[in-house]
Amino acid sequence: MSVHHFLLTQDGAIEEFSEAEASEVAEGKRDLPQHAEQRLRYVQVAYEDQANDDGEIHVKTLGAIVSFDNAGRIQEAGTAENEQDKLDAFEHDACVQYALRDAIGRRYALN
C-alpha cells in the first residue's frame, strides 16, 4: 500500500510530504516553521500498489485540520469545525490525482 501526505496551504498550494517526513512532523521531531501559527488542511491518500482483477485501484482518503504553534510544531489535529475548514471536491480530487500520478499516469478515471 502506498500512502501520500498533503498539506493545503493558506495561499492555495498543495505540499506533499513523504511517509518519513509526515511521521517526523506528527511525532514532533520535525518543525515546519513556514507554517507557524497556522491552521491547515491535511489530506492522506492511500491506495493499493497493484490493480485488482478488474483493473481498479482502490483509493482511501482522510482529512484533518492541523494547527501549528509559533515555531511550526504540530500543536493539534482534529476535524473540520466549519465550512471554511472543509475540503472541497476539487481539492480532494487534486490530491488523489497527484498521489496517483506515478502509479497510473494519465490512464484513469475518477468516480
PDB file of N, CA and C in Angstrom:
ATOM      1  N   MET A   1       0.842  -1.166   0.000  1.00  0.00           N
ATOM      2  CA  MET A   1       0.000   0.000   0.000  1.00  0.00           C
ATOM      3  C   MET A   1       0.895   1.239   0.000  1.00  0.00           C
ATOM      4  N   SER A   2       0.543   2.196  -0.830  1.00  0.00           N
ATOM      5  CA  SER A   2       1.248   3.474  -0.872  1.00  0.00           C
ATOM      6  C   SER A   2       0.413   4.523  -0.156  1.00  0.00           C
ATOM      7  N   VAL A   3       1.098   5.404   0.556  1.00  0.00           N
ATOM      8  CA  VAL A   3       0.421   6.468   1.291  1.00  0.00           C
ATOM      9  C   VAL A   3       1.126   7.780   0.981  1.00  0.00           C
ATOM     10  N   HIS A   4       0.330   8.797   0.647  1.00  0.00           N
ATOM     11  CA  HIS A   4       0.846  10.137   0.377  1.00  0.00           C
ATOM     12  C   HIS A   4       0.207  11.106   1.356  1.00  0.00           C
ATOM     13  N   HIS A   5       0.973  12.115   1.760  1.00  0.00           N
ATOM     14  CA  HIS A   5       0.530  13.083   2.759  1.00  0.00           C
ATOM     15  C   HIS A   5       0.622  14.484   2.160  1.00  0.00           C
ATOM     16  N   PHE A   6      -0.464  15.261   2.321  1.00  0.00           N
ATOM     17  CA  PHE A   6      -0.521  16.598   1.749  1.00  0.00           C
ATOM     18  C   PHE A   6      -1.001  17.616   2.771  1.00  0.00           C
ATOM     19  N   LEU A   7      -0.428  18.812   2.704  1.00  0.00           N
ATOM     20  CA  LEU A   7      -0.941  19.970   3.424  1.00  0.00           C
ATOM     21  C   LEU A   7      -1.420  20.972   2.386  1.00  0.00           C
ATOM     22  N   LEU A   8      -2.607  21.503   2.585  1.00  0.00           N
ATOM     23  CA  LEU A   8      -3.145  22.539   1.716  1.00  0.00           C
ATOM     24  C   LEU A   8      -2.900  23.870   2.416  1.00  0.00           C
ATOM     25  N   THR A   9      -2.061  24.695   1.818  1.00  0.00           N
ATOM     26  CA  THR A   9      -1.622  25.917   2.469  1.00  0.00           C
ATOM     27  C   THR A   9      -2.635  27.043   2.286  1.00  0.00           C
ATOM     28  N   GLN A  10      -2.445  28.092   3.050  1.00  0.00           N
ATOM     29  CA  GLN A  10      -3.364  29.225   3.012  1.00  0.00           C
ATOM     30  C   GLN A  10      -3.266  30.016   1.714  1.00  0.00           C
ATOM     31  N   ASP A  11      -2.170  29.847   0.974  1.00  0.00           N
ATOM     32  CA  ASP A  11      -2.043  30.553  -0.305  1.00  0.00           C
ATOM     33  C   ASP A  11      -2.486  29.692  -1.487  1.00  0.00           C
ATOM     34  N   GLY A  12      -3.116  28.550  -1.203  1.00  0.00           N
ATOM     35  CA  GLY A  12      -3.676  27.713  -2.253  1.00  0.00           C
ATOM     36  C   GLY A  12      -2.748  26.635  -2.793  1.00  0.00           C
ATOM     37  N   ALA A  13      -1.579  26.482  -2.232  1.00  0.00           N
ATOM     38  CA  ALA A  13      -0.639  25.456  -2.682  1.00  0.00           C
ATOM     39  C   ALA A  13      -0.933  24.121  -2.004  1.00  0.00           C
ATOM     40  N   ILE A  14      -0.461  23.058  -2.641  1.00  0.00           N
ATOM     41  CA  ILE A  14      -0.541  21.717  -2.068  1.00  0.00           C
ATOM     42  C   ILE A  14       0.892  21.243  -1.879  1.00  0.00           C
ATOM     43  N   GLU A  15       1.272  20.978  -0.633  1.00  0.00           N
ATOM     44  CA  GLU A  15       2.613  20.492  -0.321  1.00  0.00           C
ATOM     45  C   GLU A  15       2.541  19.012   0.002  1.00  0.00           C
ATOM     46  N   GLU A  16       3.406  18.231  -0.625  1.00  0.00           N
ATOM     47  CA  GLU A  16       3.443  16.792  -0.358  1.00  0.00           C
ATOM     48  C   GLU A  16       4.604  16.475   0.570  1.00  0.00           C
ATOM     49  N   PHE A  17       4.363  15.520   1.474  1.00  0.00           N
ATOM     50  CA  PHE A  17       5.381  15.065   2.411  1.00  0.00           C
ATOM     51  C   PHE A  17       5.515  13.558   2.293  1.00  0.00           C
ATOM     52  N   SER A  18       6.739  13.084   2.378  1.00  0.00           N
ATOM     53  CA  SER A  18       6.976  11.643   2.354  1.00  0.00           C
ATOM     54  C   SER A  18       6.442  11.013   3.629  1.00  0.00           C
ATOM     55  N   GLU A  19       6.374   9.706   3.628  1.00  0.00           N
ATOM     56  CA  GLU A  19       5.928   8.978   4.827  1.00  0.00           C
ATOM     57  C   GLU A  19       6.826   9.320   6.019  1.00  0.00           C
ATOM     58  N   ALA A  20       8.141   9.354   5.799  1.00  0.00           N
ATOM     59  CA  ALA A  20       9.084   9.652   6.877  1.00  0.00           C
ATOM     60  C   ALA A  20       8.911  11.090   7.367  1.00  0.00           C
ATOM     61  N   GLU A  21       8.762  12.033   6.449  1.00  0.00           N
ATOM     62  CA  GLU A  21       8.586  13.432   6.834  1.00  0.00           C
ATOM     63  C   GLU A  21       7.293  13.623   7.622  1.00  0.00           C
ATOM     64  N   ALA A  22       6.215  13.039   7.144  1.00  0.00           N
ATOM     65  CA  ALA A  22       4.927  13.170   7.827  1.00  0.00           C
ATOM     66  C   ALA A  22       4.994  12.573   9.228  1.00  0.00           C
ATOM     67  N   SER A  23       5.663  11.454   9.360  1.00  0.00           N
ATOM     68  CA  SER A  23       5.814  10.812  10.661  1.00  0.00           C
ATOM     69  C   SER A  23       6.618  11.691  11.615  1.00  0.00           C
ATOM     70  N   GLU A  24       7.688  12.286  11.128  1.00  0.00           N
ATOM     71  CA  GLU A  24       8.507  13.166  11.960  1.00  0.00           C
ATOM     72  C   GLU A  24       7.720  14.381  12.433  1.00  0.00           C
ATOM     73  N   VAL A  25       6.914  14.962  11.548  1.00  0.00           N
ATOM     74  CA  VAL A  25       6.085  16.110  11.925  1.00  0.00           C
ATOM     75  C   VAL A  25       5.072  15.687  12.981  1.00  0.00           C
ATOM     76  N   ALA A  26       4.393  14.575  12.752  1.00  0.00           N
ATOM     77  CA  ALA A  26       3.363  14.095  13.682  1.00  0.00           C
ATOM     78  C   ALA A  26       3.937  13.771  15.057  1.00  0.00           C
ATOM     79  N   GLU A  27       5.170  13.259  15.090  1.00  0.00           N
ATOM     80  CA  GLU A  27       5.809  12.890  16.354  1.00  0.00           C
ATOM     81  C   GLU A  27       6.513  14.065  17.030  1.00  0.00           C
ATOM     82  N   GLY A  28       6.498  15.234  16.395  1.00  0.00           N
ATOM     83  CA  GLY A  28       7.156  16.399  16.974  1.00  0.00           C
ATOM     84  C   GLY A  28       8.649  16.429  16.780  1.00  0.00           C
ATOM     85  N   LYS A  29       9.163  15.594  15.894  1.00  0.00           N
ATOM     86  CA  LYS A  29      10.595  15.538  15.640  1.00  0.00           C
ATOM     87  C   LYS A  29      11.040  16.497  14.532  1.00  0.00           C
ATOM     88  N   ARG A  30      10.058  17.073  13.831  1.00  0.00           N
ATOM     89  CA  ARG A  30      10.372  17.994  12.744  1.00  0.00           C
ATOM     90  C   ARG A  30       9.411  19.176  12.791  1.00  0.00           C
ATOM     91  N   ASP A  31       9.957  20.364  12.707  1.00  0.00           N
ATOM     92  CA  ASP A  31       9.150  21.582  12.693  1.00  0.00           C
ATOM     93  C   ASP A  31       8.918  22.024  11.251  1.00  0.00           C
ATOM     94  N   LEU A  32       7.829  22.740  11.051  1.00  0.00           N
ATOM     95  CA  LEU A  32       7.542  23.359   9.761  1.00  0.00           C
ATOM     96  C   LEU A  32       7.379  24.863  10.014  1.00  0.00           C
ATOM     97  N   PRO A  33       8.499  25.582  10.191  1.00  0.00           N
ATOM     98  CA  PRO A  33       8.426  26.995  10.556  1.00  0.00           C
ATOM     99  C   PRO A  33       7.670  27.852   9.545  1.00  0.00           C
ATOM    100  N   GLN A  34       7.621  27.416   8.298  1.00  0.00           N
ATOM    101  CA  GLN A  34       6.880  28.169   7.282  1.00  0.00           C
ATOM    102  C   GLN A  34       5.374  28.145   7.552  1.00  0.00           C
ATOM    103  N   HIS A  35       4.924  27.263   8.441  1.00  0.00           N
ATOM    104  CA  HIS A  35       3.507  27.167   8.776  1.00  0.00           C
ATOM    105  C   HIS A  35       3.221  27.556  10.227  1.00  0.00           C
ATOM    106  N   ALA A  36       4.145  28.300  10.834  1.00  0.00           N
ATOM    107  CA  ALA A  36       3.979  28.722  12.227  1.00  0.00           C
ATOM    108  C   ALA A  36       2.665  29.485  12.396  1.00  0.00           C
ATOM    109  N   GLU A  37       1.972  29.154  13.470  1.00  0.00           N
ATOM    110  CA  GLU A  37       0.710  29.791  13.858  1.00  0.00           C
ATOM    111  C   GLU A  37      -0.361  29.718  12.767  1.00  0.00           C
ATOM    112  N   GLN A  38      -0.395  28.622  12.038  1.00  0.00           N
ATOM    113  CA  GLN A  38      -1.410  28.426  11.002  1.00  0.00           C
ATOM    114  C   GLN A  38      -2.244  27.187  11.299  1.00  0.00           C
ATOM    115  N   ARG A  39      -3.475  27.211  10.782  1.00  0.00           N
ATOM    116  CA  ARG A  39      -4.367  26.042  10.768  1.00  0.00           C
ATOM    117  C   ARG A  39      -4.486  25.639   9.308  1.00  0.00           C
ATOM    118  N   LEU A  40      -4.074  24.412   9.004  1.00  0.00           N
ATOM    119  CA  LEU A  40      -4.074  23.950   7.621  1.00  0.00           C
ATOM    120  C   LEU A  40      -4.844  22.651   7.488  1.00  0.00           C
ATOM    121  N   ARG A  41      -5.322  22.420   6.284  1.00  0.00           N
ATOM    122  CA  ARG A  41      -5.995  21.158   5.989  1.00  0.00           C
ATOM    123  C   ARG A  41      -4.953  20.128   5.567  1.00  0.00           C
ATOM    124  N   TYR A  42      -5.113  18.937   6.118  1.00  0.00           N
ATOM    125  CA  TYR A  42      -4.229  17.809   5.844  1.00  0.00           C
ATOM    126  C   TYR A  42      -5.047  16.743   5.119  1.00  0.00           C
ATOM    127  N   VAL A  43      -4.448  16.141   4.098  1.00  0.00           N
ATOM    128  CA  VAL A  43      -5.102  15.063   3.356  1.00  0.00           C
ATOM    129  C   VAL A  43      -4.126  13.899   3.240  1.00  0.00           C
ATOM    130  N   GLN A  44      -4.618  12.700   3.559  1.00  0.00           N
ATOM    131  CA  GLN A  44      -3.844  11.480   3.379  1.00  0.00           C
ATOM    132  C   GLN A  44      -4.532  10.659   2.301  1.00  0.00           C
ATOM    133  N   VAL A  45      -3.750  10.216   1.314  1.00  0.00           N
ATOM    134  CA  VAL A  45      -4.270   9.395   0.225  1.00  0.00           C
ATOM    135  C   VAL A  45      -3.525   8.061   0.267  1.00  0.00           C
ATOM    136  N   ALA A  46      -4.274   6.977   0.437  1.00  0.00           N
ATOM    137  CA  ALA A  46      -3.689   5.629   0.471  1.00  0.00           C
ATOM    138  C   ALA A  46      -4.315   4.798  -0.637  1.00  0.00           C
ATOM    139  N   TYR A  47      -3.510   3.988  -1.288  1.00  0.00           N
ATOM    140  CA  TYR A  47      -4.028   3.128  -2.357  1.00  0.00           C
ATOM    141  C   TYR A  47      -3.160   1.877  -2.487  1.00  0.00           C
ATOM    142  N   GLU A  48      -3.786   0.820  -3.000  1.00  0.00           N
ATOM    143  CA  GLU A  48      -3.070  -0.424  -3.244  1.00  0.00           C
ATOM    144  C   GLU A  48      -2.098  -0.218  -4.397  1.00  0.00           C
ATOM    145  N   ASP A  49      -0.940  -0.833  -4.318  1.00  0.00           N
ATOM    146  CA  ASP A  49       0.080  -0.648  -5.348  1.00  0.00           C
ATOM    147  C   ASP A  49      -0.250  -1.366  -6.652  1.00  0.00           C
ATOM    148  N   GLN A  50      -1.089  -2.370  -6.583  1.00  0.00           N
ATOM    149  CA  GLN A  50      -1.459  -3.122  -7.779  1.00  0.00           C
ATOM    150  C   GLN A  50      -2.963  -3.044  -8.001  1.00  0.00           C
ATOM    151  N   ALA A  51      -3.354  -2.986  -9.269  1.00  0.00           N
ATOM    152  CA  ALA A  51      -4.779  -3.007  -9.605  1.00  0.00           C
ATOM    153  C   ALA A  51      -5.352  -4.389  -9.306  1.00  0.00           C
ATOM    154  N   ASN A  52      -6.662  -4.435  -9.016  1.00  0.00           N
ATOM    155  CA  ASN A  52      -7.311  -5.721  -8.794  1.00  0.00           C
ATOM    156  C   ASN A  52      -7.590  -6.397 -10.144  1.00  0.00           C
ATOM    157  N   ASP A  53      -8.287  -7.524 -10.120  1.00  0.00           N
ATOM    158  CA  ASP A  53      -8.555  -8.273 -11.353  1.00  0.00           C
ATOM    159  C   ASP A  53      -9.397  -7.493 -12.357  1.00  0.00           C
ATOM    160  N   ASP A  54     -10.137  -6.502 -11.883  1.00  0.00           N
ATOM    161  CA  ASP A  54     -10.954  -5.667 -12.767  1.00  0.00           C
ATOM    162  C   ASP A  54     -10.192  -4.442 -13.267  1.00  0.00           C
ATOM    163  N   GLY A  55      -8.917  -4.336 -12.909  1.00  0.00           N
ATOM    164  CA  GLY A  55      -8.103  -3.201 -13.326  1.00  0.00           C
ATOM    165  C   GLY A  55      -8.302  -1.962 -12.474  1.00  0.00           C
ATOM    166  N   GLU A  56      -8.942  -2.112 -11.308  1.00  0.00           N
ATOM    167  CA  GLU A  56      -9.228  -0.984 -10.435  1.00  0.00           C
ATOM    168  C   GLU A  56      -8.177  -0.854  -9.343  1.00  0.00           C
ATOM    169  N   ILE A  57      -7.892   0.368  -9.007  1.00  0.00           N
ATOM    170  CA  ILE A  57      -7.055   0.662  -7.843  1.00  0.00           C
ATOM    171  C   ILE A  57      -7.952   1.366  -6.841  1.00  0.00           C
ATOM    172  N   HIS A  58      -8.114   0.769  -5.686  1.00  0.00           N
ATOM    173  CA  HIS A  58      -8.969   1.355  -4.655  1.00  0.00           C
ATOM    174  C   HIS A  58      -8.181   2.385  -3.863  1.00  0.00           C
ATOM    175  N   VAL A  59      -8.793   3.543  -3.695  1.00  0.00           N
ATOM    176  CA  VAL A  59      -8.162   4.672  -3.026  1.00  0.00           C
ATOM    177  C   VAL A  59      -8.963   5.021  -1.777  1.00  0.00           C
ATOM    178  N   LYS A  60      -8.251   5.282  -0.699  1.00  0.00           N
ATOM    179  CA  LYS A  60      -8.891   5.726   0.547  1.00  0.00           C
ATOM    180  C   LYS A  60      -8.268   7.064   0.929  1.00  0.00           C
ATOM    181  N   THR A  61      -9.110   7.986   1.351  1.00  0.00           N
ATOM    182  CA  THR A  61      -8.608   9.287   1.776  1.00  0.00           C
ATOM    183  C   THR A  61      -9.132   9.618   3.161  1.00  0.00           C
ATOM    184  N   LEU A  62      -8.384  10.450   3.850  1.00  0.00           N
ATOM    185  CA  LEU A  62      -8.854  11.002   5.111  1.00  0.00           C
ATOM    186  C   LEU A  62      -8.291  12.399   5.231  1.00  0.00           C
ATOM    187  N   GLY A  63      -8.981  13.190   6.006  1.00  0.00           N
ATOM    188  CA  GLY A  63      -8.552  14.572   6.168  1.00  0.00           C
ATOM    189  C   GLY A  63      -8.614  15.005   7.609  1.00  0.00           C
ATOM    190  N   ALA A  64      -7.893  16.076   7.892  1.00  0.00           N
ATOM    191  CA  ALA A  64      -7.870  16.646   9.237  1.00  0.00           C
ATOM    192  C   ALA A  64      -7.485  18.111   9.130  1.00  0.00           C
ATOM    193  N   ILE A  65      -7.708  18.815  10.198  1.00  0.00           N
ATOM    194  CA  ILE A  65      -7.224  20.181  10.346  1.00  0.00           C
ATOM    195  C   ILE A  65      -6.068  20.107  11.339  1.00  0.00           C
ATOM    196  N   VAL A  66      -4.918  20.640  10.954  1.00  0.00           N
ATOM    197  CA  VAL A  66      -3.763  20.632  11.848  1.00  0.00           C
ATOM    198  C   VAL A  66      -3.378  22.067  12.187  1.00  0.00           C
ATOM    199  N   SER A  67      -3.067  22.268  13.444  1.00  0.00           N
ATOM    200  CA  SER A  67      -2.648  23.586  13.925  1.00  0.00           C
ATOM    201  C   SER A  67      -1.181  23.513  14.317  1.00  0.00           C
ATOM    202  N   PHE A  68      -0.464  24.581  13.996  1.00  0.00           N
ATOM    203  CA  PHE A  68       0.955  24.673  14.314  1.00  0.00           C
ATOM    204  C   PHE A  68       1.184  25.809  15.291  1.00  0.00           C
ATOM    205  N   ASP A  69       2.150  25.613  16.197  1.00  0.00           N
ATOM    206  CA  ASP A  69       2.471  26.670  17.160  1.00  0.00           C
ATOM    207  C   ASP A  69       3.385  27.714  16.510  1.00  0.00           C
ATOM    208  N   ASN A  70       3.902  28.639  17.322  1.00  0.00           N
ATOM    209  CA  ASN A  70       4.703  29.735  16.775  1.00  0.00           C
ATOM    210  C   ASN A  70       6.061  29.301  16.240  1.00  0.00           C
ATOM    211  N   ALA A  71       6.471  28.071  16.496  1.00  0.00           N
ATOM    212  CA  ALA A  71       7.735  27.551  15.959  1.00  0.00           C
ATOM    213  C   ALA A  71       7.491  26.600  14.778  1.00  0.00           C
ATOM    214  N   GLY A  72       6.219  26.333  14.464  1.00  0.00           N
ATOM    215  CA  GLY A  72       5.918  25.414  13.370  1.00  0.00           C
ATOM    216  C   GLY A  72       5.832  23.963  13.795  1.00  0.00           C
ATOM    217  N   ARG A  73       5.681  23.731  15.098  1.00  0.00           N
ATOM    218  CA  ARG A  73       5.479  22.372  15.603  1.00  0.00           C
ATOM    219  C   ARG A  73       3.989  22.074  15.600  1.00  0.00           C
ATOM    220  N   ILE A  74       3.652  20.844  15.250  1.00  0.00           N
ATOM    221  CA  ILE A  74       2.240  20.481  15.253  1.00  0.00           C
ATOM    222  C   ILE A  74       1.729  20.572  16.683  1.00  0.00           C
ATOM    223  N   GLN A  75       0.619  21.260  16.814  1.00  0.00           N
ATOM    224  CA  GLN A  75       0.061  21.516  18.130  1.00  0.00           C
ATOM    225  C   GLN A  75      -1.208  20.704  18.359  1.00  0.00           C
ATOM    226  N   GLU A  76      -1.999  20.562  17.292  1.00  0.00           N
ATOM    227  CA  GLU A  76      -3.283  19.901  17.438  1.00  0.00           C
ATOM    228  C   GLU A  76      -3.747  19.408  16.066  1.00  0.00           C
ATOM    229  N   ALA A  77      -4.475  18.314  16.078  1.00  0.00           N
ATOM    230  CA  ALA A  77      -5.104  17.806  14.857  1.00  0.00           C
ATOM    231  C   ALA A  77      -6.541  17.446  15.201  1.00  0.00           C
ATOM    232  N   GLY A  78      -7.440  17.771  14.298  1.00  0.00           N
ATOM    233  CA  GLY A  78      -8.843  17.485  14.556  1.00  0.00           C
ATOM    234  C   GLY A  78      -9.638  17.508  13.270  1.00  0.00           C
ATOM    235  N   THR A  79     -10.948  17.529  13.430  1.00  0.00           N
ATOM    236  CA  THR A  79     -11.836  17.527  12.275  1.00  0.00           C
ATOM    237  C   THR A  79     -12.260  18.952  11.931  1.00  0.00           C
ATOM    238  N   ALA A  80     -12.794  19.103  10.731  1.00  0.00           N
ATOM    239  CA  ALA A  80     -13.262  20.407  10.282  1.00  0.00           C
ATOM    240  C   ALA A  80     -14.388  20.891  11.188  1.00  0.00           C
ATOM    241  N   GLU A  81     -14.290  22.139  11.610  1.00  0.00           N
ATOM    242  CA  GLU A  81     -15.292  22.713  12.506  1.00  0.00           C
ATOM    243  C   GLU A  81     -16.275  23.615  11.782  1.00  0.00           C
ATOM    244  N   ASN A  82     -15.915  24.077  10.581  1.00  0.00           N
ATOM    245  CA  ASN A  82     -16.793  24.980   9.849  1.00  0.00           C
ATOM    246  C   ASN A  82     -16.602  24.767   8.349  1.00  0.00           C
ATOM    247  N   GLU A  83     -17.393  25.448   7.558  1.00  0.00           N
ATOM    248  CA  GLU A  83     -17.352  25.281   6.103  1.00  0.00           C
ATOM    249  C   GLU A  83     -15.991  25.654   5.528  1.00  0.00           C
ATOM    250  N   GLN A  84     -15.350  26.656   6.091  1.00  0.00           N
ATOM    251  CA  GLN A  84     -14.052  27.106   5.596  1.00  0.00           C
ATOM    252  C   GLN A  84     -12.990  26.016   5.750  1.00  0.00           C
ATOM    253  N   ASP A  85     -13.109  25.193   6.779  1.00  0.00           N
ATOM    254  CA  ASP A  85     -12.139  24.131   7.034  1.00  0.00           C
ATOM    255  C   ASP A  85     -12.337  22.906   6.146  1.00  0.00           C
ATOM    256  N   LYS A  86     -13.525  22.764   5.582  1.00  0.00           N
ATOM    257  CA  LYS A  86     -13.832  21.551   4.822  1.00  0.00           C
ATOM    258  C   LYS A  86     -13.098  21.514   3.488  1.00  0.00           C
ATOM    259  N   LEU A  87     -12.716  20.330   3.103  1.00  0.00           N
ATOM    260  CA  LEU A  87     -12.055  20.095   1.832  1.00  0.00           C
ATOM    261  C   LEU A  87     -13.117  20.030   0.740  1.00  0.00           C
ATOM    262  N   ASP A  88     -12.936  20.796  -0.334  1.00  0.00           N
ATOM    263  CA  ASP A  88     -13.934  20.722  -1.396  1.00  0.00           C
ATOM    264  C   ASP A  88     -13.554  19.617  -2.388  1.00  0.00           C
ATOM    265  N   ALA A  89     -14.461  19.297  -3.274  1.00  0.00           N
ATOM    266  CA  ALA A  89     -14.270  18.182  -4.213  1.00  0.00           C
ATOM    267  C   ALA A  89     -13.050  18.393  -5.102  1.00  0.00           C
ATOM    268  N   PHE A  90     -12.822  19.617  -5.545  1.00  0.00           N
ATOM    269  CA  PHE A  90     -11.669  19.893  -6.404  1.00  0.00           C
ATOM    270  C   PHE A  90     -10.367  19.612  -5.664  1.00  0.00           C
ATOM    271  N   GLU A  91     -10.254  20.087  -4.427  1.00  0.00           N
ATOM    272  CA  GLU A  91      -9.045  19.870  -3.634  1.00  0.00           C
ATOM    273  C   GLU A  91      -8.826  18.378  -3.381  1.00  0.00           C
ATOM    274  N   HIS A  92      -9.905  17.680  -3.046  1.00  0.00           N
ATOM    275  CA  HIS A  92      -9.820  16.239  -2.813  1.00  0.00           C
ATOM    276  C   HIS A  92      -9.308  15.529  -4.062  1.00  0.00           C
ATOM    277  N   ASP A  93      -9.939  15.803  -5.206  1.00  0.00           N
ATOM    278  CA  ASP A  93      -9.550  15.145  -6.449  1.00  0.00           C
ATOM    279  C   ASP A  93      -8.122  15.496  -6.854  1.00  0.00           C
ATOM    280  N   ALA A  94      -7.711  16.735  -6.614  1.00  0.00           N
ATOM    281  CA  ALA A  94      -6.343  17.140  -6.938  1.00  0.00           C
ATOM    282  C   ALA A  94      -5.330  16.332  -6.132  1.00  0.00           C
ATOM    283  N   CYS A  95      -5.594  16.134  -4.848  1.00  0.00           N
ATOM    284  CA  CYS A  95      -4.683  15.343  -4.014  1.00  0.00           C
ATOM    285  C   CYS A  95      -4.639  13.891  -4.482  1.00  0.00           C
ATOM    286  N   VAL A  96      -5.801  13.323  -4.809  1.00  0.00           N
ATOM    287  CA  VAL A  96      -5.849  11.933  -5.284  1.00  0.00           C
ATOM    288  C   VAL A  96      -5.092  11.808  -6.601  1.00  0.00           C
ATOM    289  N   GLN A  97      -5.343  12.702  -7.544  1.00  0.00           N
ATOM    290  CA  GLN A  97      -4.664  12.631  -8.832  1.00  0.00           C
ATOM    291  C   GLN A  97      -3.158  12.809  -8.683  1.00  0.00           C
ATOM    292  N   TYR A  98      -2.760  13.715  -7.811  1.00  0.00           N
ATOM    293  CA  TYR A  98      -1.330  13.929  -7.597  1.00  0.00           C
ATOM    294  C   TYR A  98      -0.684  12.689  -6.974  1.00  0.00           C
ATOM    295  N   ALA A  99      -1.374  12.062  -6.025  1.00  0.00           N
ATOM    296  CA  ALA A  99      -0.840  10.855  -5.394  1.00  0.00           C
ATOM    297  C   ALA A  99      -0.685   9.714  -6.397  1.00  0.00           C
ATOM    298  N   LEU A 100      -1.623   9.624  -7.334  1.00  0.00           N
ATOM    299  CA  LEU A 100      -1.616   8.527  -8.303  1.00  0.00           C
ATOM    300  C   LEU A 100      -0.787   8.819  -9.555  1.00  0.00           C
ATOM    301  N   ARG A 101      -0.184   9.987  -9.636  1.00  0.00           N
ATOM    302  CA  ARG A 101       0.492  10.421 -10.860  1.00  0.00           C
ATOM    303  C   ARG A 101       1.524   9.427 -11.379  1.00  0.00           C
ATOM    304  N   ASP A 102       2.287   8.791 -10.508  1.00  0.00           N
ATOM    305  CA  ASP A 102       3.319   7.852 -10.951  1.00  0.00           C
ATOM    306  C   ASP A 102       2.780   6.434 -11.094  1.00  0.00           C
ATOM    307  N   ALA A 103       1.748   6.121 -10.330  1.00  0.00           N
ATOM    308  CA  ALA A 103       1.215   4.758 -10.325  1.00  0.00           C
ATOM    309  C   ALA A 103       0.467   4.428 -11.606  1.00  0.00           C
ATOM    310  N   ILE A 104      -0.305   5.368 -12.131  1.00  0.00           N
ATOM    311  CA  ILE A 104      -1.124   5.040 -13.283  1.00  0.00           C
ATOM    312  C   ILE A 104      -1.036   6.082 -14.399  1.00  0.00           C
ATOM    313  N   GLY A 105      -0.257   7.088 -14.240  1.00  0.00           N
ATOM    314  CA  GLY A 105      -0.089   8.081 -15.296  1.00  0.00           C
ATOM    315  C   GLY A 105      -1.398   8.755 -15.645  1.00  0.00           C
ATOM    316  N   ARG A 106      -1.661   8.923 -16.900  1.00  0.00           N
ATOM    317  CA  ARG A 106      -2.855   9.634 -17.358  1.00  0.00           C
ATOM    318  C   ARG A 106      -3.986   8.687 -17.778  1.00  0.00           C
ATOM    319  N   ARG A 107      -3.836   7.393 -17.537  1.00  0.00           N
ATOM    320  CA  ARG A 107      -4.852   6.429 -17.948  1.00  0.00           C
ATOM    321  C   ARG A 107      -5.784   6.104 -16.772  1.00  0.00           C
ATOM    322  N   TYR A 108      -6.607   7.040 -16.393  1.00  0.00           N
ATOM    323  CA  TYR A 108      -7.505   6.780 -15.273  1.00  0.00           C
ATOM    324  C   TYR A 108      -8.768   7.597 -15.387  1.00  0.00           C
ATOM    325  N   ALA A 109      -9.710   7.202 -14.593  1.00  0.00           N
ATOM    326  CA  ALA A 109     -10.973   7.947 -14.473  1.00  0.00           C
ATOM    327  C   ALA A 109     -11.328   8.000 -13.002  1.00  0.00           C
ATOM    328  N   LEU A 110     -11.803   9.137 -12.560  1.00  0.00           N
ATOM    329  CA  LEU A 110     -12.244   9.270 -11.177  1.00  0.00           C
ATOM    330  C   LEU A 110     -13.741   9.102 -11.117  1.00  0.00           C
ATOM    331  N   ASN A 111     -14.198   8.371 -10.129  1.00  0.00           N
ATOM    332  CA  ASN A 111     -15.643   8.194  -9.926  1.00  0.00           C
ATOM    333  C   ASN A 111     -16.070   8.909  -8.679  1.00  0.00           C
TER     334      ASN A 111
END
